[in-house]
PDB file of C-alpha atoms in Angstrom:
ATOM      1  CA  MET A 790       0.000   0.000   0.000  1.00  0.00           C
ATOM      2  CA  LYS A 791       1.699   3.179  -1.233  1.00  0.00           C
ATOM      3  CA  TYR A 792      -0.405   5.527   0.913  1.00  0.00           C
ATOM      4  CA  ASP A 793      -1.629   4.971   4.441  1.00  0.00           C
ATOM      5  CA  THR A 794      -3.328   8.331   5.018  1.00  0.00           C
ATOM      6  CA  TYR A 795      -6.288   9.519   2.968  1.00  0.00           C
ATOM      7  CA  LEU A 796      -8.389  12.671   2.948  1.00  0.00           C
ATOM      8  CA  PHE A 797     -11.612  12.249   0.989  1.00  0.00           C
ATOM      9  CA  ASP A 798     -14.059  14.736  -0.387  1.00  0.00           C
ATOM     10  CA  PHE A 799     -17.668  13.629   0.102  1.00  0.00           C
ATOM     11  CA  ASP A 800     -20.053  14.935  -2.578  1.00  0.00           C
ATOM     12  CA  GLY A 801     -19.284  13.474  -5.983  1.00  0.00           C
ATOM     13  CA  THR A 802     -16.356  11.498  -4.574  1.00  0.00           C
ATOM     14  CA  LEU A 803     -17.790   9.087  -2.012  1.00  0.00           C
ATOM     15  CA  VAL A 804     -21.489   9.557  -2.748  1.00  0.00           C
ATOM     16  CA  ASP A 805     -23.515  10.231  -5.862  1.00  0.00           C
ATOM     17  CA  SER A 806     -24.937  13.458  -4.500  1.00  0.00           C
ATOM     18  CA  MET A 807     -23.993  16.044  -7.079  1.00  0.00           C
ATOM     19  CA  PRO A 808     -27.363  15.940  -8.887  1.00  0.00           C
ATOM     20  CA  ALA A 809     -29.053  16.718  -5.550  1.00  0.00           C
ATOM     21  CA  PHE A 810     -26.490  19.403  -4.667  1.00  0.00           C
ATOM     22  CA  ILE A 811     -26.889  21.033  -8.070  1.00  0.00           C
ATOM     23  CA  SER A 812     -30.673  20.897  -7.796  1.00  0.00           C
ATOM     24  CA  VAL A 813     -30.638  22.554  -4.356  1.00  0.00           C
ATOM     25  CA  MET A 814     -28.292  25.367  -5.306  1.00  0.00           C
ATOM     26  CA  LEU A 815     -29.848  26.173  -8.654  1.00  0.00           C
ATOM     27  CA  ARG A 816     -33.332  26.020  -7.106  1.00  0.00           C
ATOM     28  CA  ILE A 817     -32.398  28.861  -4.758  1.00  0.00           C
ATOM     29  CA  LEU A 818     -31.093  30.954  -7.645  1.00  0.00           C
ATOM     30  CA  ASP A 819     -34.019  30.144  -9.904  1.00  0.00           C
ATOM     31  CA  GLU A 820     -36.596  30.934  -7.217  1.00  0.00           C
ATOM     32  CA  ASN A 821     -35.023  34.370  -6.874  1.00  0.00           C
ATOM     33  CA  ASN A 822     -34.622  34.964 -10.618  1.00  0.00           C
ATOM     34  CA  ILE A 823     -30.833  35.146 -10.329  1.00  0.00           C
ATOM     35  CA  LYS A 824     -28.872  34.639 -13.545  1.00  0.00           C
ATOM     36  CA  TYR A 825     -25.695  32.544 -13.480  1.00  0.00           C
ATOM     37  CA  GLU A 826     -22.995  31.247 -15.811  1.00  0.00           C
ATOM     38  CA  SER A 827     -22.678  27.641 -16.990  1.00  0.00           C
ATOM     39  CA  ASP A 828     -19.672  27.000 -14.726  1.00  0.00           C
ATOM     40  CA  ILE A 829     -21.510  27.970 -11.519  1.00  0.00           C
ATOM     41  CA  ILE A 830     -21.285  24.462  -9.997  1.00  0.00           C
ATOM     42  CA  LYS A 831     -17.530  24.274 -10.615  1.00  0.00           C
ATOM     43  CA  ILE A 832     -17.160  27.558  -8.745  1.00  0.00           C
ATOM     44  CA  ILE A 833     -19.371  26.911  -5.721  1.00  0.00           C
ATOM     45  CA  THR A 834     -18.670  23.224  -5.014  1.00  0.00           C
ATOM     46  CA  PRO A 835     -15.525  23.865  -2.906  1.00  0.00           C
ATOM     47  CA  LEU A 836     -17.117  26.754  -0.998  1.00  0.00           C
ATOM     48  CA  GLY A 837     -19.524  24.901   1.278  1.00  0.00           C
ATOM     49  CA  TYR A 838     -23.048  26.037   2.036  1.00  0.00           C
ATOM     50  CA  ALA A 839     -21.971  29.146   3.953  1.00  0.00           C
ATOM     51  CA  GLY A 840     -19.410  30.096   1.322  1.00  0.00           C
ATOM     52  CA  THR A 841     -21.956  29.520  -1.431  1.00  0.00           C
ATOM     53  CA  ALA A 842     -24.515  31.703   0.328  1.00  0.00           C
ATOM     54  CA  LYS A 843     -21.880  34.440   0.554  1.00  0.00           C
ATOM     55  CA  TYR A 844     -20.972  33.998  -3.126  1.00  0.00           C
ATOM     56  CA  PHE A 845     -24.624  34.168  -4.161  1.00  0.00           C
ATOM     57  CA  SER A 846     -25.024  37.386  -2.186  1.00  0.00           C
ATOM     58  CA  GLU A 847     -21.778  39.176  -3.032  1.00  0.00           C
ATOM     59  CA  LYS A 848     -21.218  38.000  -6.602  1.00  0.00           C
ATOM     60  CA  LEU A 849     -24.662  37.189  -7.979  1.00  0.00           C
ATOM     61  CA  GLY A 850     -26.793  39.692  -6.084  1.00  0.00           C
ATOM     62  CA  LEU A 851     -29.022  37.319  -4.110  1.00  0.00           C
ATOM     63  CA  LYS A 852     -31.092  39.493  -1.756  1.00  0.00           C
ATOM     64  CA  VAL A 853     -31.949  36.685   0.685  1.00  0.00           C
ATOM     65  CA  GLU A 854     -30.082  37.040   3.997  1.00  0.00           C
ATOM     66  CA  ALA A 855     -27.234  34.556   4.457  1.00  0.00           C
ATOM     67  CA  ASP A 856     -28.899  32.793   7.411  1.00  0.00           C
ATOM     68  CA  LYS A 857     -32.098  32.357   5.436  1.00  0.00           C
ATOM     69  CA  ALA A 858     -30.215  31.077   2.396  1.00  0.00           C
ATOM     70  CA  LEU A 859     -28.396  28.529   4.570  1.00  0.00           C
ATOM     71  CA  GLU A 860     -31.682  27.453   6.108  1.00  0.00           C
ATOM     72  CA  LEU A 861     -33.129  26.858   2.646  1.00  0.00           C
ATOM     73  CA  MET A 862     -30.066  24.921   1.489  1.00  0.00           C
ATOM     74  CA  ASN A 863     -30.253  22.596   4.491  1.00  0.00           C
ATOM     75  CA  LYS A 864     -34.014  22.187   4.193  1.00  0.00           C
ATOM     76  CA  TYR A 865     -33.933  21.331   0.497  1.00  0.00           C
ATOM     77  CA  ALA A 866     -30.973  18.963   0.877  1.00  0.00           C
ATOM     78  CA  TYR A 867     -31.722  17.082   4.082  1.00  0.00           C
ATOM     79  CA  ASP A 868     -34.223  14.501   2.838  1.00  0.00           C
ATOM     80  CA  GLU A 869     -32.030  13.561  -0.112  1.00  0.00           C
ATOM     81  CA  TYR A 870     -29.012  12.896   2.102  1.00  0.00           C
ATOM     82  CA  ALA A 871     -31.001  11.218   4.853  1.00  0.00           C
ATOM     83  CA  TYR A 872     -32.946   8.814   2.658  1.00  0.00           C
ATOM     84  CA  ASN A 873     -31.898   8.666  -0.990  1.00  0.00           C
ATOM     85  CA  ILE A 874     -28.320   9.482  -1.963  1.00  0.00           C
ATOM     86  CA  PRO A 875     -26.263   6.312  -2.624  1.00  0.00           C
ATOM     87  CA  ALA A 876     -22.563   5.619  -2.297  1.00  0.00           C
ATOM     88  CA  LYS A 877     -20.734   5.647  -5.609  1.00  0.00           C
ATOM     89  CA  ASN A 878     -19.688   2.407  -7.246  1.00  0.00           C
ATOM     90  CA  ASN A 879     -17.237   0.296  -5.173  1.00  0.00           C
ATOM     91  CA  VAL A 880     -16.757   3.042  -2.573  1.00  0.00           C
ATOM     92  CA  ILE A 881     -17.901   1.094   0.489  1.00  0.00           C
ATOM     93  CA  GLU A 882     -16.007  -2.056  -0.474  1.00  0.00           C
ATOM     94  CA  THR A 883     -12.812  -0.110  -1.201  1.00  0.00           C
ATOM     95  CA  LEU A 884     -12.963   1.884   2.025  1.00  0.00           C
ATOM     96  CA  LYS A 885     -13.390  -1.311   4.046  1.00  0.00           C
ATOM     97  CA  LYS A 886     -10.404  -2.929   2.327  1.00  0.00           C
ATOM     98  CA  LEU A 887      -8.225   0.122   2.941  1.00  0.00           C
ATOM     99  CA  LYS A 888      -9.276   0.131   6.589  1.00  0.00           C
ATOM    100  CA  GLU A 889      -8.469  -3.575   6.895  1.00  0.00           C
ATOM    101  CA  GLN A 890      -4.998  -2.807   5.512  1.00  0.00           C
ATOM    102  CA  GLY A 891      -4.456  -0.252   8.261  1.00  0.00           C
ATOM    103  CA  ALA A 892      -5.110   2.955   6.355  1.00  0.00           C
ATOM    104  CA  ASP A 893      -6.125   6.143   8.165  1.00  0.00           C
ATOM    105  CA  LEU A 894      -9.283   7.430   6.451  1.00  0.00           C
ATOM    106  CA  ASN A 895     -10.567  11.002   6.833  1.00  0.00           C
ATOM    107  CA  ILE A 896     -13.177  13.243   5.208  1.00  0.00           C
ATOM    108  CA  LEU A 897     -12.987  16.948   4.387  1.00  0.00           C
ATOM    109  CA  THR A 898     -16.088  18.265   2.675  1.00  0.00           C
ATOM    110  CA  ALA A 899     -17.867  21.501   1.946  1.00  0.00           C
ATOM    111  CA  SER A 900     -21.149  19.942   3.095  1.00  0.00           C
ATOM    112  CA  PRO A 901     -22.382  20.707   6.622  1.00  0.00           C
ATOM    113  CA  HIS A 902     -22.642  18.024   9.297  1.00  0.00           C
ATOM    114  CA  SER A 903     -26.434  18.247   9.143  1.00  0.00           C
ATOM    115  CA  VAL A 904     -26.412  16.327   5.852  1.00  0.00           C
ATOM    116  CA  LEU A 905     -22.943  14.751   5.954  1.00  0.00           C
ATOM    117  CA  ASP A 906     -23.264  12.734   9.150  1.00  0.00           C
ATOM    118  CA  VAL A 907     -26.760  11.429   8.548  1.00  0.00           C
ATOM    119  CA  CYS A 908     -25.796  10.183   5.080  1.00  0.00           C
ATOM    120  CA  LEU A 909     -22.614   8.439   6.240  1.00  0.00           C
ATOM    121  CA  LYS A 910     -24.460   6.763   9.104  1.00  0.00           C
ATOM    122  CA  ARG A 911     -27.256   5.540   6.810  1.00  0.00           C
ATOM    123  CA  LEU A 912     -24.638   4.043   4.490  1.00  0.00           C
ATOM    124  CA  GLY A 913     -22.960   2.342   7.460  1.00  0.00           C
ATOM    125  CA  ILE A 914     -19.524   3.917   6.942  1.00  0.00           C
ATOM    126  CA  TYR A 915     -19.396   6.793   9.431  1.00  0.00           C
ATOM    127  CA  ASP A 916     -17.244   4.828  11.893  1.00  0.00           C
ATOM    128  CA  ILE A 917     -14.717   3.844   9.210  1.00  0.00           C
ATOM    129  CA  PHE A 918     -13.292   7.362   9.301  1.00  0.00           C
ATOM    130  CA  THR A 919     -10.896   8.700  11.921  1.00  0.00           C
ATOM    131  CA  ASN A 920     -12.091  12.251  11.272  1.00  0.00           C
ATOM    132  CA  VAL A 921     -15.221  13.501   9.524  1.00  0.00           C
ATOM    133  CA  TRP A 922     -14.743  17.211   8.870  1.00  0.00           C
ATOM    134  CA  SER A 923     -16.927  19.826   7.306  1.00  0.00           C
ATOM    135  CA  CYS A 924     -15.263  23.026   6.133  1.00  0.00           C
ATOM    136  CA  ASP A 925     -17.386  24.644   8.840  1.00  0.00           C
ATOM    137  CA  ASP A 926     -15.081  23.015  11.418  1.00  0.00           C
ATOM    138  CA  PHE A 927     -12.157  25.030  10.049  1.00  0.00           C
ATOM    139  CA  LYS A 928     -14.038  28.295   9.513  1.00  0.00           C
ATOM    140  CA  THR A 929     -12.823  28.446   5.921  1.00  0.00           C
ATOM    141  CA  THR A 930     -13.348  26.737   2.557  1.00  0.00           C
ATOM    142  CA  LYS A 931     -11.579  24.265   0.287  1.00  0.00           C
ATOM    143  CA  ALA A 932     -10.626  27.231  -1.888  1.00  0.00           C
ATOM    144  CA  ASN A 933      -8.097  28.148   0.833  1.00  0.00           C
ATOM    145  CA  PRO A 934      -4.797  26.181   0.769  1.00  0.00           C
ATOM    146  CA  GLU A 935      -4.511  26.522   4.534  1.00  0.00           C
ATOM    147  CA  ILE A 936      -7.419  24.160   5.164  1.00  0.00           C
ATOM    148  CA  TYR A 937      -5.423  21.234   3.780  1.00  0.00           C
ATOM    149  CA  LYS A 938      -2.429  22.103   5.934  1.00  0.00           C
ATOM    150  CA  MET A 939      -4.655  22.373   9.010  1.00  0.00           C
ATOM    151  CA  ALA A 940      -6.250  18.999   8.232  1.00  0.00           C
ATOM    152  CA  ALA A 941      -2.836  17.345   7.835  1.00  0.00           C
ATOM    153  CA  GLU A 942      -1.711  18.848  11.143  1.00  0.00           C
ATOM    154  CA  LYS A 943      -4.789  17.487  12.917  1.00  0.00           C
ATOM    155  CA  ILE A 944      -4.211  14.071  11.314  1.00  0.00           C
ATOM    156  CA  GLY A 945      -0.618  14.203  12.510  1.00  0.00           C
ATOM    157  CA  LYS A 946       1.065  13.745   9.136  1.00  0.00           C
ATOM    158  CA  PRO A 947       3.197  15.997   6.909  1.00  0.00           C
ATOM    159  CA  VAL A 948       0.929  17.469   4.264  1.00  0.00           C
ATOM    160  CA  CYS A 949       2.937  15.744   1.510  1.00  0.00           C
ATOM    161  CA  GLU A 950       2.136  12.297   2.957  1.00  0.00           C
ATOM    162  CA  VAL A 951      -1.633  12.693   2.702  1.00  0.00           C
ATOM    163  CA  LEU A 952      -3.481  11.604  -0.452  1.00  0.00           C
ATOM    164  CA  PHE A 953      -6.421  13.903  -1.160  1.00  0.00           C
ATOM    165  CA  LEU A 954      -9.278  12.733  -3.379  1.00  0.00           C
ATOM    166  CA  ASP A 955     -11.841  15.048  -4.962  1.00  0.00           C
ATOM    167  CA  ASP A 956     -13.952  15.293  -8.106  1.00  0.00           C
ATOM    168  CA  ASN A 957     -13.675  19.096  -8.247  1.00  0.00           C
ATOM    169  CA  TYR A 958     -10.932  20.855 -10.210  1.00  0.00           C
ATOM    170  CA  ASN A 959     -10.636  23.888  -7.937  1.00  0.00           C
ATOM    171  CA  ALA A 960     -10.331  21.756  -4.807  1.00  0.00           C
ATOM    172  CA  ASP A 961      -7.767  19.434  -6.411  1.00  0.00           C
ATOM    173  CA  LYS A 962      -5.739  22.389  -7.654  1.00  0.00           C
ATOM    174  CA  THR A 963      -5.757  24.064  -4.240  1.00  0.00           C
ATOM    175  CA  ALA A 964      -4.839  20.875  -2.371  1.00  0.00           C
ATOM    176  CA  ALA A 965      -1.923  20.338  -4.769  1.00  0.00           C
ATOM    177  CA  ALA A 966      -0.795  23.924  -4.184  1.00  0.00           C
ATOM    178  CA  ALA A 967      -0.870  23.214  -0.440  1.00  0.00           C
ATOM    179  CA  GLY A 968       1.513  20.291  -0.970  1.00  0.00           C
ATOM    180  CA  MET A 969      -0.808  17.281  -0.828  1.00  0.00           C
ATOM    181  CA  LYS A 970      -0.676  14.385  -3.229  1.00  0.00           C
ATOM    182  CA  VAL A 971      -3.891  14.503  -5.227  1.00  0.00           C
ATOM    183  CA  CYS A 972      -6.080  11.885  -6.856  1.00  0.00           C
ATOM    184  CA  GLY A 973      -8.770  13.270  -9.119  1.00  0.00           C
ATOM    185  CA  VAL A 974     -12.044  11.345  -9.087  1.00  0.00           C
ATOM    186  CA  TYR A 975     -14.403  11.001 -12.021  1.00  0.00           C
ATOM    187  CA  ASP A 976     -17.942  12.245 -11.558  1.00  0.00           C
ATOM    188  CA  LYS A 977     -20.494  12.897 -14.263  1.00  0.00           C
ATOM    189  CA  SER A 978     -21.059  16.416 -12.933  1.00  0.00           C
ATOM    190  CA  SER A 979     -17.412  17.353 -13.581  1.00  0.00           C
ATOM    191  CA  GLU A 980     -16.850  15.209 -16.667  1.00  0.00           C
ATOM    192  CA  GLU A 981     -16.178  18.205 -18.901  1.00  0.00           C
ATOM    193  CA  TYR A 982     -13.352  19.264 -16.585  1.00  0.00           C
ATOM    194  CA  ALA A 983     -11.646  15.845 -16.494  1.00  0.00           C
ATOM    195  CA  ASP A 984      -8.593  17.008 -18.442  1.00  0.00           C
ATOM    196  CA  GLU A 985      -8.197  20.018 -16.163  1.00  0.00           C
ATOM    197  CA  ILE A 986      -8.457  17.786 -13.095  1.00  0.00           C
ATOM    198  CA  LYS A 987      -5.851  15.411 -14.508  1.00  0.00           C
ATOM    199  CA  SER A 988      -3.518  18.324 -15.162  1.00  0.00           C
ATOM    200  CA  VAL A 989      -3.304  19.199 -11.434  1.00  0.00           C
ATOM    201  CA  SER A 990      -3.523  15.653 -10.030  1.00  0.00           C
ATOM    202  CA  ASP A 991      -0.954  12.932  -9.412  1.00  0.00           C
ATOM    203  CA  TYR A 992      -3.557  10.266 -10.204  1.00  0.00           C
ATOM    204  CA  TYR A 993      -7.033  10.046 -11.684  1.00  0.00           C
ATOM    205  CA  ILE A 994      -9.563   7.273 -11.113  1.00  0.00           C
ATOM    206  CA  LYS A 995     -12.867   6.535 -12.809  1.00  0.00           C
ATOM    207  CA  ASP A 996     -13.924   3.797 -10.395  1.00  0.00           C
ATOM    208  CA  PHE A 997     -13.093   3.704  -6.698  1.00  0.00           C
ATOM    209  CA  ALA A 998     -11.741   0.153  -6.924  1.00  0.00           C
ATOM    210  CA  GLU A 999      -8.805   1.607  -8.866  1.00  0.00           C
ATOM    211  CA  LEU A1000      -7.636   3.238  -5.632  1.00  0.00           C
ATOM    212  CA  LEU A1001      -6.405  -0.148  -4.383  1.00  0.00           C
ATOM    213  CA  ASP A1002      -3.905  -0.298  -7.256  1.00  0.00           C
ATOM    214  CA  LEU A1003      -2.225   3.068  -6.656  1.00  0.00           C
TER     215      LEU A1003
END
């Protein structure tokens, strides 16, 4: 096993939640007649709910107060995460094998604990992870290189010894800039950015089972 310490994204990496995430975020914009560019999901995915609410307000002109926008995001998303969103192909099996081999598994996601924890527990994998972190725990976003350094420090490993996995180009690029090894992950929602993701990543996988061969 080449790596023994992993830091996983959640949405689009471990679970097939991006359609739900996209639906929630665009619903808020559409309900308020806010116009947005075609790359909006690429931009907001690393920001977390709070960061996205701020982006909607400051950059797109959403007039809804940040607290209200966050409330709507959580309300719209909760049922999907609690009852419907599945793990991606071979994720659960691969995580269990890595754990059996002695790997230290951790999560760093833009999603809040209100949807993150309930989904992981329903899927039966919450206890596999040493740390389950939302960006909210660090008071910053995955667009900030410091968050990866802080996560590595909490894990107790040099940042260069942690393998970070994410389906989002901006997050992969920022983690690489922070000094982490990076494995890009295929997701249909970011398919058009696959070449960009590969350009900033040390590895790229289409199926989670491939992780066992790195």
